[in-house]
Coordinates of C-alpha atoms and ligand atoms in Angstrom, one line a residue:
M1 CA -34.7 48.3 -126.3
S2 CA -32.8 46.8 -129.2
R3 CA -33.1 47.8 -132.7
A4 CA -33.5 45.3 -135.5
V5 CA -31.5 45.8 -138.7
L6 CA -33.3 44.5 -141.7
R7 CA -31.5 43.8 -144.9
L8 CA -33.6 43.9 -148.1
T9 CA -32.7 41.1 -150.5
P10 CA -33.8 41.4 -154.1
Y11 CA -35.9 38.5 -155.2
K12 CA -37.1 37.6 -158.6
I13 CA -40.5 36.0 -158.9
S14 CA -41.1 34.1 -162.1
E15 CA -43.9 32.0 -163.5
D16 CA -43.2 28.3 -163.0
R17 CA -43.4 26.9 -166.5
T18 CA -43.2 23.3 -165.3
S19 CA -46.9 23.5 -164.4
M20 CA -50.0 24.5 -166.3
P21 CA -52.1 27.4 -165.0
T22 CA -55.7 26.4 -164.3
Y23 CA -59.0 28.2 -164.6
G24 CA -62.2 27.9 -162.7
A25 CA -65.4 29.7 -161.6
V26 CA -67.5 30.0 -158.5
C27 CA -71.1 31.0 -158.6
V28 CA -71.6 34.1 -156.4
R29 CA -75.4 34.6 -157.1
G30 CA -78.0 33.4 -154.6
D31 CA -81.0 34.5 -152.7
D32 CA -79.6 34.9 -149.2
A33 CA -76.0 33.9 -149.7
D34 CA -73.6 33.0 -152.5
C35 CA -74.6 29.8 -154.2
G36 CA -71.0 28.6 -154.0
A37 CA -71.2 26.0 -156.8
E38 CA -67.8 25.4 -158.4
S39 CA -66.8 24.4 -161.9
G40 CA -63.6 22.7 -160.8
Q41 CA -60.2 23.6 -162.1
H42 CA -59.4 23.1 -165.8
V43 CA -56.3 23.8 -167.9
D44 CA -58.6 25.4 -170.6
T45 CA -61.3 28.1 -170.2
K46 CA -63.8 26.3 -172.5
P47 CA -65.0 23.8 -169.9
V48 CA -65.4 26.6 -167.4
D49 CA -67.4 28.7 -169.8
Q50 CA -69.6 25.7 -170.6
W51 CA -70.1 25.0 -167.0
M52 CA -71.2 28.6 -166.3
A53 CA -73.6 28.5 -169.2
R54 CA -75.1 25.2 -168.0
H55 CA -75.3 26.4 -164.4
T56 CA -77.1 29.6 -165.4
A57 CA -79.5 27.6 -167.6
Q58 CA -80.3 25.2 -164.7
T59 CA -80.5 27.8 -161.8
G60 CA -80.8 31.3 -163.3
H61 CA -77.7 32.3 -161.4
D62 CA -75.8 34.8 -163.6
R63 CA -72.8 36.0 -161.6
Y64 CA -69.5 34.2 -161.1
Q65 CA -66.1 34.8 -159.6
Q66 CA -63.5 33.6 -162.2
V67 CA -60.4 32.0 -160.8
F68 CA -57.0 31.8 -162.4
L69 CA -54.3 29.8 -160.6
S70 CA -50.7 29.6 -161.5
Y71 CA -47.5 28.6 -159.8
A72 CA -44.5 30.9 -159.2
T73 CA -40.9 30.4 -158.2
V74 CA -38.9 32.8 -156.1
A75 CA -35.1 33.1 -156.4
L76 CA -32.5 35.6 -155.3
K77 CA -32.0 38.1 -158.1
D78 CA -28.7 37.4 -159.9
G79 CA -27.8 34.9 -157.2
P80 CA -28.2 31.3 -156.1
S81 CA -31.6 29.7 -155.6
L82 CA -33.1 29.7 -152.2
E83 CA -32.4 26.0 -151.8
A84 CA -28.7 26.7 -152.4
V85 CA -28.8 29.6 -149.8
K86 CA -30.5 27.3 -147.2
R87 CA -27.7 24.7 -147.6
S88 CA -24.8 27.2 -147.1
Ligands
LIG1 ZN1 -75.3 29.1 -158.5

């Protein structure tokens, strides 16, 4: 049996500021199963809030899963980017 030697490499995970985070909501209220209606993704919370209010008024559904999506970058801490590492 061979033993694997793992080396831990410190990585820094940062928010990717070249892209905008997005917000959305999914209706999770329903009789037998979650409704599943979705607001779509928006760069502002206002259209999502308006969609939830409209959906509640139309259906009576009053429970949502709110979704926040953002992008992240990963780089070696105090070192070259992963792309630079792959090339070497
Ligand atoms: Zn619904």
